[in-house]
PDB file of C-alpha atoms and ligand atoms in Angstrom:
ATOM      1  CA  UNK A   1     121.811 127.239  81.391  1.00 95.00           C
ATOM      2  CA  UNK A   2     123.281 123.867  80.027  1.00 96.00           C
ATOM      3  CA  UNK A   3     121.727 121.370  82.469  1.00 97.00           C
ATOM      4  CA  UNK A   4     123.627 117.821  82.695  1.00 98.00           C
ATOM      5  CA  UNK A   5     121.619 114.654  84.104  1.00 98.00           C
ATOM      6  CA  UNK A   6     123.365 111.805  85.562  1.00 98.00           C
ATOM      7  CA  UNK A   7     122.234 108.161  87.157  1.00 97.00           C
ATOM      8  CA  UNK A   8     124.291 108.785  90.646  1.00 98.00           C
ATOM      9  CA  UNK A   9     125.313 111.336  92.678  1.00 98.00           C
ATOM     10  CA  UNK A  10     128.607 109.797  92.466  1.00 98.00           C
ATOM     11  CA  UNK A  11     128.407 110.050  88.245  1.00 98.00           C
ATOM     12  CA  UNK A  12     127.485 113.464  89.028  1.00 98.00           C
ATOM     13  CA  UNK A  13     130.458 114.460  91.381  1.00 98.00           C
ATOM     14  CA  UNK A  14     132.611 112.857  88.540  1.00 98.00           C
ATOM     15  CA  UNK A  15     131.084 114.506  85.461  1.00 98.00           C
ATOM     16  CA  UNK A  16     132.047 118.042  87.706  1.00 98.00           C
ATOM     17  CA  UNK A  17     135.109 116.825  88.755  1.00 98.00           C
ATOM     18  CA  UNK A  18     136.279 116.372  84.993  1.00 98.00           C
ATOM     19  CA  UNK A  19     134.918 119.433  84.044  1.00 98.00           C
ATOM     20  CA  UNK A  20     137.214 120.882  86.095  1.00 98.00           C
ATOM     21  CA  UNK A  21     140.155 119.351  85.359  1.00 98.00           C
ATOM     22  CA  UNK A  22     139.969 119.687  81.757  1.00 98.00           C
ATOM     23  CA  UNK A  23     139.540 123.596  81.986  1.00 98.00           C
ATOM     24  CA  UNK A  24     142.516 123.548  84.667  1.00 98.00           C
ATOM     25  CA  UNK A  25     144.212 121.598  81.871  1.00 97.00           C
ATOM     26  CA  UNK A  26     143.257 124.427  79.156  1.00 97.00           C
ATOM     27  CA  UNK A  27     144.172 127.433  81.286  1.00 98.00           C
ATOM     28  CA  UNK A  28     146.577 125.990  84.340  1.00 98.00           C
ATOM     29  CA  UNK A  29     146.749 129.466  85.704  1.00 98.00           C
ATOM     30  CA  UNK A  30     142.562 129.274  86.023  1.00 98.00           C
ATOM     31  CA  UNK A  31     141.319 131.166  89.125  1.00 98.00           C
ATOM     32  CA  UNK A  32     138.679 129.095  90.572  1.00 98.00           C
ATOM     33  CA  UNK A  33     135.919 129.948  93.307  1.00 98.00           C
ATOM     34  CA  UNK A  34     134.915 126.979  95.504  1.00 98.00           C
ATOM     35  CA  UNK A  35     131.798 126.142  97.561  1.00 98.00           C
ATOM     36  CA  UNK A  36     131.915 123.892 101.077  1.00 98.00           C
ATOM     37  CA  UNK A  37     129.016 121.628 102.036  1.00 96.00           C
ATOM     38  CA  UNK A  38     128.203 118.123 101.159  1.00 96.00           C
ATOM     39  CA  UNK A  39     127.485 118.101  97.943  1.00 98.00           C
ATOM     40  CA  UNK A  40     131.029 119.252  96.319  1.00 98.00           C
ATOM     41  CA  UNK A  41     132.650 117.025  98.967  1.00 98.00           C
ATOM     42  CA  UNK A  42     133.032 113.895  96.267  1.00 98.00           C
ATOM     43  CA  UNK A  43     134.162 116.240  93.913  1.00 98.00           C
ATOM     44  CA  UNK A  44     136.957 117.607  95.670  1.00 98.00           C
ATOM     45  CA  UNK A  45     137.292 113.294  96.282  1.00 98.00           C
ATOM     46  CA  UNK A  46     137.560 113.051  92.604  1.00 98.00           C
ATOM     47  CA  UNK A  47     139.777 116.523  91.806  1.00 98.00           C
ATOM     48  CA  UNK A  48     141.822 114.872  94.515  1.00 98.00           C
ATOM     49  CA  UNK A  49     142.131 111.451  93.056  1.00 98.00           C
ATOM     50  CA  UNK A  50     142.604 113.048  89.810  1.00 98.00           C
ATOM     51  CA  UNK A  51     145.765 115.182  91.017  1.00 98.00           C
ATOM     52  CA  UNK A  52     147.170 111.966  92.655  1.00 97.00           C
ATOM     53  CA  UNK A  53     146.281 109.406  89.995  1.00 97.00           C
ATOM     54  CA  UNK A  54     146.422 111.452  86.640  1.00 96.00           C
ATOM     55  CA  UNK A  55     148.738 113.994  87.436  1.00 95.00           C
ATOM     56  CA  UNK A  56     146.154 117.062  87.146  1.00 97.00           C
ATOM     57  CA  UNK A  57     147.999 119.807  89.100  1.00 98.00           C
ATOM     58  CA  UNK A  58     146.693 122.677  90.289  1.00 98.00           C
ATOM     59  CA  UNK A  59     150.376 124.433  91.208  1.00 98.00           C
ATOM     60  CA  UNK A  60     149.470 127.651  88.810  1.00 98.00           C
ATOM     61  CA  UNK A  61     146.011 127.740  89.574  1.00 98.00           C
ATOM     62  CA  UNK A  62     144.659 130.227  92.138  1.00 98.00           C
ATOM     63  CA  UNK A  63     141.749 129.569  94.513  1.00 98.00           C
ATOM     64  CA  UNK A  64     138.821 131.873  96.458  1.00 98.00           C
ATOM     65  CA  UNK A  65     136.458 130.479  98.891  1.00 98.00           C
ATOM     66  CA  UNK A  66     132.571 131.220  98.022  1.00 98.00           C
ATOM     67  CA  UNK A  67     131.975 132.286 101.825  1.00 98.00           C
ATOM     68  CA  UNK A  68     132.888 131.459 105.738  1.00 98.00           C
ATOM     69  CA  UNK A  69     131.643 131.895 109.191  1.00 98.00           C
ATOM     70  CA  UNK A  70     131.887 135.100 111.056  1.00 98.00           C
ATOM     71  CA  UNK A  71     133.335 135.337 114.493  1.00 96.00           C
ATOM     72  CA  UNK A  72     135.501 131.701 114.469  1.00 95.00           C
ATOM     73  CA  UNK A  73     139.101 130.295 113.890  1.00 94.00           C
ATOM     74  CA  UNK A  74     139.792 129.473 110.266  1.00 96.00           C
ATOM     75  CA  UNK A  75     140.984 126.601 112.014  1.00 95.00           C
ATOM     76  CA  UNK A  76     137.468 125.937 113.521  1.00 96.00           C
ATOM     77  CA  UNK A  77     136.379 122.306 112.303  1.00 95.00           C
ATOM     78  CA  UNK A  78     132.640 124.596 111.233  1.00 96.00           C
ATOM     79  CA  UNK A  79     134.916 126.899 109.191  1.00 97.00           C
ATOM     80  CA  UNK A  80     134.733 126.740 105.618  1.00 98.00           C
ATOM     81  CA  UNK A  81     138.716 127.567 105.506  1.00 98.00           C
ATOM     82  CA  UNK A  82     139.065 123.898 107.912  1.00 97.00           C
ATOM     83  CA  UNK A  83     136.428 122.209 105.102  1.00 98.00           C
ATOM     84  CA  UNK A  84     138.369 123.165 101.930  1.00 98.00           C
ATOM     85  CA  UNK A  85     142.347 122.363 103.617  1.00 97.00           C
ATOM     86  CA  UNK A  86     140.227 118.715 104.377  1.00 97.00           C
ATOM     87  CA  UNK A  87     138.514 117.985 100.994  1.00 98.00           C
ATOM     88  CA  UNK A  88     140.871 119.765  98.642  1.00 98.00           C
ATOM     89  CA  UNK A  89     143.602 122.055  98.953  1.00 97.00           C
ATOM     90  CA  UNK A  90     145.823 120.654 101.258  1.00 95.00           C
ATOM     91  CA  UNK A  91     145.922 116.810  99.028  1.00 97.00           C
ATOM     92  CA  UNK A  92     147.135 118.780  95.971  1.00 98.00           C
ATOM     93  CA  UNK A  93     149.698 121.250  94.908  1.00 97.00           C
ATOM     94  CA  UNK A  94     148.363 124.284  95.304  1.00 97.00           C
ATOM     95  CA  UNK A  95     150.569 126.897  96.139  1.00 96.00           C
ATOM     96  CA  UNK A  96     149.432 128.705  99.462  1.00 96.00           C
ATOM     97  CA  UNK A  97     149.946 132.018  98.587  1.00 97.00           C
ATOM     98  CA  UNK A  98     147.571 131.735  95.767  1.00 97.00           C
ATOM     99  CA  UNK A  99     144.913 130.526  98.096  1.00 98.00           C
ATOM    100  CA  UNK A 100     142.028 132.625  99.202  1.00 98.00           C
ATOM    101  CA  UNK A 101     139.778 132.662 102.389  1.00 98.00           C
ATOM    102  CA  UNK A 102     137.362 135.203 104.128  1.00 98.00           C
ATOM    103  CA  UNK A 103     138.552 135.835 107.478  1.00 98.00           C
ATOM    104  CA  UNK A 104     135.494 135.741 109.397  1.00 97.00           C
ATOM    105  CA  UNK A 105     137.493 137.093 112.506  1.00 97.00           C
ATOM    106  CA  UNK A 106     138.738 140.240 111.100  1.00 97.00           C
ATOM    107  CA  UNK A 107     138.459 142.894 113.028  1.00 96.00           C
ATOM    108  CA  UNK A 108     136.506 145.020 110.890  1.00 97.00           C
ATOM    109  CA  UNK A 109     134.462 142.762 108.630  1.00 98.00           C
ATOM    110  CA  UNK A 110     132.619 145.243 106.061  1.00 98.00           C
ATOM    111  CA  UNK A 111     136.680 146.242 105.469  1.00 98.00           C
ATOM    112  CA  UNK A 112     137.543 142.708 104.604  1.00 98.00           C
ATOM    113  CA  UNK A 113     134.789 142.047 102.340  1.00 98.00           C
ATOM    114  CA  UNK A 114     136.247 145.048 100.414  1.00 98.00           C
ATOM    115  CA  UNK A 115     139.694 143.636 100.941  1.00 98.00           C
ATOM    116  CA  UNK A 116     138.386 140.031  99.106  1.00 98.00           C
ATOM    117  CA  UNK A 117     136.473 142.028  96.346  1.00 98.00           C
ATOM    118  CA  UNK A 118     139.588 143.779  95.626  1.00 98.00           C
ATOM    119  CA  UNK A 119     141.991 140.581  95.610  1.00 98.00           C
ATOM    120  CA  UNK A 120     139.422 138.543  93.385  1.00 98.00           C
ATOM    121  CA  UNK A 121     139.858 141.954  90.871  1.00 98.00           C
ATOM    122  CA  UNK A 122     143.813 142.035  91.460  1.00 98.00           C
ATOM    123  CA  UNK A 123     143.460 138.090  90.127  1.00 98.00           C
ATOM    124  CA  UNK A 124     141.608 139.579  87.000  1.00 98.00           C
ATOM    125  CA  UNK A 125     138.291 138.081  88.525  1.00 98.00           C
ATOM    126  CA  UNK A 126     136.992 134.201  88.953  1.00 98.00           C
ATOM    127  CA  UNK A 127     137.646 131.978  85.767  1.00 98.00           C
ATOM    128  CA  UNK A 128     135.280 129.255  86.891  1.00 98.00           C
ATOM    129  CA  UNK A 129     133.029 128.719  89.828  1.00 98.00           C
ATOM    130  CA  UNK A 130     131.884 125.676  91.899  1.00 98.00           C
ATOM    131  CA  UNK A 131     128.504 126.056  93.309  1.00 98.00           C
ATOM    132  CA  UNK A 132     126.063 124.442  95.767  1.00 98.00           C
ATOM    133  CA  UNK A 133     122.483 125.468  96.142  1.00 98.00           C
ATOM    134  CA  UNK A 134     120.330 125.516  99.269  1.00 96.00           C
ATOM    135  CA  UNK A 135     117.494 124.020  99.522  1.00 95.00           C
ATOM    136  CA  UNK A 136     115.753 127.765 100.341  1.00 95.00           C
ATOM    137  CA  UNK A 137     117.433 128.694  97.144  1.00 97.00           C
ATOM    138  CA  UNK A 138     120.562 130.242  98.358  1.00 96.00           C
ATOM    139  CA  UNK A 139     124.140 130.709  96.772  1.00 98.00           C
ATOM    140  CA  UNK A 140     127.290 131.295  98.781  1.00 98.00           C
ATOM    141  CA  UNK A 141     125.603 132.178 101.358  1.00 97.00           C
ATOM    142  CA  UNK A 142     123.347 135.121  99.537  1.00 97.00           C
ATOM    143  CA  UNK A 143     120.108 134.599 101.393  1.00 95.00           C
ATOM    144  CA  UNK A 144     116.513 134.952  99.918  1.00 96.00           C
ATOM    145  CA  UNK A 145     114.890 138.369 101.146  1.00 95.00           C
ATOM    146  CA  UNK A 146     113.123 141.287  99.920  1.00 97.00           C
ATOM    147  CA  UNK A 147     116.633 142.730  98.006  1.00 97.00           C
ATOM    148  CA  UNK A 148     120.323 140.786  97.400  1.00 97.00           C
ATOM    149  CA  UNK A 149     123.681 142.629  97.858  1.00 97.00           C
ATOM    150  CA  UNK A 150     126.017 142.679  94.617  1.00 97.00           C
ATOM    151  CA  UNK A 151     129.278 142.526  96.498  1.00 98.00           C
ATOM    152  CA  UNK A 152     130.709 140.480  98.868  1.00 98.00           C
ATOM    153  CA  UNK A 153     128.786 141.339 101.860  1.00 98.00           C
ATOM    154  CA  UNK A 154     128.542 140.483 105.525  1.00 97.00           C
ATOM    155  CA  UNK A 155     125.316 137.966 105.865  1.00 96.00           C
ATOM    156  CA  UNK A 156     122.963 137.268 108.704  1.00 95.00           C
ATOM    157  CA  UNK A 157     122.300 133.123 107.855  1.00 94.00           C
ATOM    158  CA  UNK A 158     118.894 132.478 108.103  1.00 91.00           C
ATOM    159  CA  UNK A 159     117.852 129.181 111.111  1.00 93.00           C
ATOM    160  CA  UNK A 160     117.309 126.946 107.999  1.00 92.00           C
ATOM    161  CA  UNK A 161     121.040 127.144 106.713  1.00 92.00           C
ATOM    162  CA  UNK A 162     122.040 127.509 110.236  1.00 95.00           C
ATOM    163  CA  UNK A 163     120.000 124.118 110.885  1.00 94.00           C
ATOM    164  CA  UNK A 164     121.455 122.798 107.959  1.00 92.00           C
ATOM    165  CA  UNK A 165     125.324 123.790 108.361  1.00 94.00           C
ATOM    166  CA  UNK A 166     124.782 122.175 112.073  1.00 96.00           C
ATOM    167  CA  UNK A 167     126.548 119.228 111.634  1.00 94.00           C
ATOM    168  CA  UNK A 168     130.340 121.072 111.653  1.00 93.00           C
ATOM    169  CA  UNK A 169     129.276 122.541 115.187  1.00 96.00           C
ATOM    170  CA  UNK A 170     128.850 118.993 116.692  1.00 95.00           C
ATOM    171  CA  UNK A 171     125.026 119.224 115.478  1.00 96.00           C
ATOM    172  CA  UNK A 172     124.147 122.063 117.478  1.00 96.00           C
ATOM    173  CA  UNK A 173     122.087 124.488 115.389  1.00 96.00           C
ATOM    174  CA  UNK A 174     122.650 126.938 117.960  1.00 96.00           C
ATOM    175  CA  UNK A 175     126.856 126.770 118.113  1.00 96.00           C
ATOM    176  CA  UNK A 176     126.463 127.832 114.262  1.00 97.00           C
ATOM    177  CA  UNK A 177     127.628 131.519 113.858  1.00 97.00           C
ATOM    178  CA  UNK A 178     124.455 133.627 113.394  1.00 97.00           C
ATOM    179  CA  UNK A 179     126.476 135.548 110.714  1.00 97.00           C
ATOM    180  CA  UNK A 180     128.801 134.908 107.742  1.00 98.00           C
ATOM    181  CA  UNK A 181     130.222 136.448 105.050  1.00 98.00           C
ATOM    182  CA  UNK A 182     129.647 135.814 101.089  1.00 98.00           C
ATOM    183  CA  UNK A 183     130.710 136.526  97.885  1.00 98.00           C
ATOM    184  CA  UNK A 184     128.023 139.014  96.649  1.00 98.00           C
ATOM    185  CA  UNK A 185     125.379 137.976  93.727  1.00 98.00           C
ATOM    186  CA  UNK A 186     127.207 140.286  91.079  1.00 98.00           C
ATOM    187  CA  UNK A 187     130.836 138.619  92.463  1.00 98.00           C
ATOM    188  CA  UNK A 188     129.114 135.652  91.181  1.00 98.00           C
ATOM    189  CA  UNK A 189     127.550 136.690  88.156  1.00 98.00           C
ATOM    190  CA  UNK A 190     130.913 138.256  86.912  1.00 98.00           C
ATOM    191  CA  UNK A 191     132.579 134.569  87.489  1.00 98.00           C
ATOM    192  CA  UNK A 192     133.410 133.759  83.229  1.00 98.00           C
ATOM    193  CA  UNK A 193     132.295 130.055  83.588  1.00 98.00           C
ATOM    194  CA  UNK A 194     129.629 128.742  86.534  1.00 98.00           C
ATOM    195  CA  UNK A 195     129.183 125.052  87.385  1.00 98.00           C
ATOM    196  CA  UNK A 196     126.348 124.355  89.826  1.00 98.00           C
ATOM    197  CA  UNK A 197     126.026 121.091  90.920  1.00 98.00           C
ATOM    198  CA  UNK A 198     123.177 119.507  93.310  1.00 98.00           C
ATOM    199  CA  UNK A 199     122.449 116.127  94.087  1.00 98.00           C
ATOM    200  CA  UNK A 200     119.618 114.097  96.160  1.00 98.00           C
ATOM    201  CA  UNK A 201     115.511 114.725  96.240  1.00 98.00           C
ATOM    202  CA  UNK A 202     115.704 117.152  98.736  1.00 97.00           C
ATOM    203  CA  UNK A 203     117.083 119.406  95.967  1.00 98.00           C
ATOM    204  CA  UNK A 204     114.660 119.070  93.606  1.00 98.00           C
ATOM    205  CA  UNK A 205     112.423 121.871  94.226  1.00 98.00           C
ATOM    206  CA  UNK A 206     114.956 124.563  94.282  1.00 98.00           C
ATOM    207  CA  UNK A 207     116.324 123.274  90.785  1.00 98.00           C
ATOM    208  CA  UNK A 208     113.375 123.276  89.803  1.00 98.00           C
ATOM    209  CA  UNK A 209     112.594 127.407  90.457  1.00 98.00           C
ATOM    210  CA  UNK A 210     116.160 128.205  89.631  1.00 98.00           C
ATOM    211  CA  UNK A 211     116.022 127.025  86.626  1.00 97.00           C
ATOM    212  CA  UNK A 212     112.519 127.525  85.458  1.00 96.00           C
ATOM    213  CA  UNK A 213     110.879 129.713  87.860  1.00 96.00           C
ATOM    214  CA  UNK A 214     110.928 133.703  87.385  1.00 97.00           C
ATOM    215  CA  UNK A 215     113.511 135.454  88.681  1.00 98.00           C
ATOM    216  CA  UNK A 216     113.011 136.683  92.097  1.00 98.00           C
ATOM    217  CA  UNK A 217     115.294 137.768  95.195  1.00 98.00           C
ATOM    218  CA  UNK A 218     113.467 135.312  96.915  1.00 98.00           C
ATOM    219  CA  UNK A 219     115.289 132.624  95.199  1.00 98.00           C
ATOM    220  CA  UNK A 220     118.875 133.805  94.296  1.00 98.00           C
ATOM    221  CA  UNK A 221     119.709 130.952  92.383  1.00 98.00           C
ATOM    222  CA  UNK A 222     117.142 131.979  89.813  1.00 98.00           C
ATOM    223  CA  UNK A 223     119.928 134.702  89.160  1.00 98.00           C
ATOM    224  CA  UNK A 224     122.117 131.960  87.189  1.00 98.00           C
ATOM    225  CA  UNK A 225     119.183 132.245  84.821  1.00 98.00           C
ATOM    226  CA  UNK A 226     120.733 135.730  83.453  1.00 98.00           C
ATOM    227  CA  UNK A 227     124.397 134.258  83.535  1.00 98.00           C
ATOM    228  CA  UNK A 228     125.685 133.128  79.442  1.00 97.00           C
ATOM    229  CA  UNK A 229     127.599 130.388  81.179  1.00 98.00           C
ATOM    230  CA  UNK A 230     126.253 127.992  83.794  1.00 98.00           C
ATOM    231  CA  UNK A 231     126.699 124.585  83.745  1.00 98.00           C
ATOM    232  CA  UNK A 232     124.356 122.236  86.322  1.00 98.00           C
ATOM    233  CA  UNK A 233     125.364 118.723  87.056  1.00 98.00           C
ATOM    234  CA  UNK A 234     122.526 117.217  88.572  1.00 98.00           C
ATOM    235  CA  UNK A 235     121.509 113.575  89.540  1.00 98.00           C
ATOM    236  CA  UNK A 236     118.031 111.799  88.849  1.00 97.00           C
ATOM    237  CA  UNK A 237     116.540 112.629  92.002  1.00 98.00           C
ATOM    238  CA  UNK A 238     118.016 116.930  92.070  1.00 98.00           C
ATOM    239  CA  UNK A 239     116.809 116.527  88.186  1.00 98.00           C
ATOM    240  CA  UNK A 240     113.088 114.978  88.874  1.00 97.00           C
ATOM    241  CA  UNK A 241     110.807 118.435  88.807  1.00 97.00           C
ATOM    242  CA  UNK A 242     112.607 118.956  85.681  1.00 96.00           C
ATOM    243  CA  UNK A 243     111.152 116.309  83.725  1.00 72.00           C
ATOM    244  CA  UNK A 244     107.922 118.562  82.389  1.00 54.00           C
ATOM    245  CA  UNK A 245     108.161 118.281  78.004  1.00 38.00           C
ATOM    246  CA  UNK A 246     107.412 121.648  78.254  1.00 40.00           C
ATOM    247  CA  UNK A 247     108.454 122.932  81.730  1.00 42.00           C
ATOM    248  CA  UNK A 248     108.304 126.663  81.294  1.00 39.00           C
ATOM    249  CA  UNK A 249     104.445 126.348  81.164  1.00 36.00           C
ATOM    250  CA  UNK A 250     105.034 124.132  84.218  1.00 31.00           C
TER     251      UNK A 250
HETATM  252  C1  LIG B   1     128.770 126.812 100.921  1.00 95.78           C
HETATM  253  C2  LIG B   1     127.744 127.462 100.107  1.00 95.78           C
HETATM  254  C3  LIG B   1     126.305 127.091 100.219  1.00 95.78           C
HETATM  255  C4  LIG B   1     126.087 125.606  99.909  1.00 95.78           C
HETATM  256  C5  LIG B   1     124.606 125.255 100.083  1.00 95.78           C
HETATM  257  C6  LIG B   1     124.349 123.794  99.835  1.00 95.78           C
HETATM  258  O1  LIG B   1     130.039 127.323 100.579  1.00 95.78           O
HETATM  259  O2  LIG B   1     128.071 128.330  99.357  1.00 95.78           O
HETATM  260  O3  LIG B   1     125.552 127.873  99.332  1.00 95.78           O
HETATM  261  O4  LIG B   1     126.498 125.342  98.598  1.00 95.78           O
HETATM  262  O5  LIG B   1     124.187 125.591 101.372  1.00 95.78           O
HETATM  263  O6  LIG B   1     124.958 123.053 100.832  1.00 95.78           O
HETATM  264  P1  LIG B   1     125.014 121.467 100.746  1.00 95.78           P
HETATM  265  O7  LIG B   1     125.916 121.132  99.617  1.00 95.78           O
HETATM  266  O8  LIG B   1     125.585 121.049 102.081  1.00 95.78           O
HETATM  267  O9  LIG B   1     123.613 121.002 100.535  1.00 95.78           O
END
């Protein structure tokens, strides 16, 4: 893992924003997997601003979202479908068919996991992908347990991310779907390029075991540890468990 440290969450965001711009630039016809949340939400600002300002164009380029809600609208202001069309895709030039959501209201949902594990594969798998962390650990919405799935799966969210996802269900913890669906560990391990990005104190533990802890199911992040590829983007205050000259002795 390459980590990255910078002074601001906002230096962060931009540092992750660039990154992906310049590989769009290499490789226009990259196929990228995207998080929701908060903390990609200034660098979708920047990607934006970089599409408008710099001419960075994403009209080749073909998108898959990380995860989404079971059982609501993709036009639900909670869905992850409604987050993305606000912070990203619908300020630059994507083309719409080569856009990719869950649909957390299909009517069979274990069939349209294996419907999205099949379209990433049509798309000759992700290129690069944008990742959050929670602060439990989780990625996409892979939940620590006693075993992880490798595909994309159907999830039940445990009351922490529920809690923390509350604020897109008019911050009722309770009006937040019980289950989602999520790209599965291995769909995330086979991504070429990973760039994980967390910002703010609150994140500092979970860096922390996910990048020097032991591997364990009961903190999926620690995965990323096996990946050849993974680029973190953190600030000072994600960064500040990290600081250890010789942190693998802790
Ligand atoms: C969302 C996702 C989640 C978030 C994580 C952190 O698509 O995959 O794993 O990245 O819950 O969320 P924030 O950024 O809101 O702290």
């Amino acid at each position: 893992m390459r980590l990255q440290v910078f002074d601001s969450a906002t230096a962060t965001a931009k540092a992750a924003a660039d990154r992906v711009a310049a590989t769009l630039q290499a490789d226009p016809g990259l196929v990228i997997g995207l998080a929701s949340g908060r903390t990609p939400i200034p660098v979708y600002a920047e990607l934006r601003r970089l599409h408008a300002e710099n001419g960075v164009s994403f009209s080749r380029a073909v998108t898959f979202s990380l995860d989404e809600f079971a059982g609501i609208d993709a036009d639900h202001p909670g869905s992850f479908h409604s987050f993305l069309q606000q912070h990203l895709l619908a300020a630059v030039d994507l083309d719409p068919t080569r856009v990719h959501f869950l649909n957390g209201q299909a009517a069979d949902l274990d069939a349209e996991c294996d419907r999205y594990e099949r379209i990433i594969a049509d798309a000759g798998g992700i290129d690069l992908l944008v990742l959050g962390i929670g602060v439990n650990g989780h990625i996409g919405f892979n939940e620590p347990g006693e075993t992880l799935a490798a595909r994309t799966h159907r999830v039940v969210l445990h009351d922490a991310t529920r809690d923390d996802n509350a604020a897109r269900f008019g911050g009722n913890p309770a009006a937040v779907p019980r289950e989602a669906l999520s790209m599965g560990m291995g769909t995330i391990l086979k991504a070429s390029a990973i760039v994980l990005i967390a910002t703010g104190a609150h994140k500092a533990a979970c860096i922390e075991q996910a990048v020097r802890g032991p591997l364990t199911t009961r903190l999926p992040a620690s995965f990323l540890q096996t990946h050849r590829h993974v680029d973190v983007y953190l600030d000072r205050d994600a960064a500040s468990r990290l600081s250890s000259p010789n942190p693998e002795r802790g």
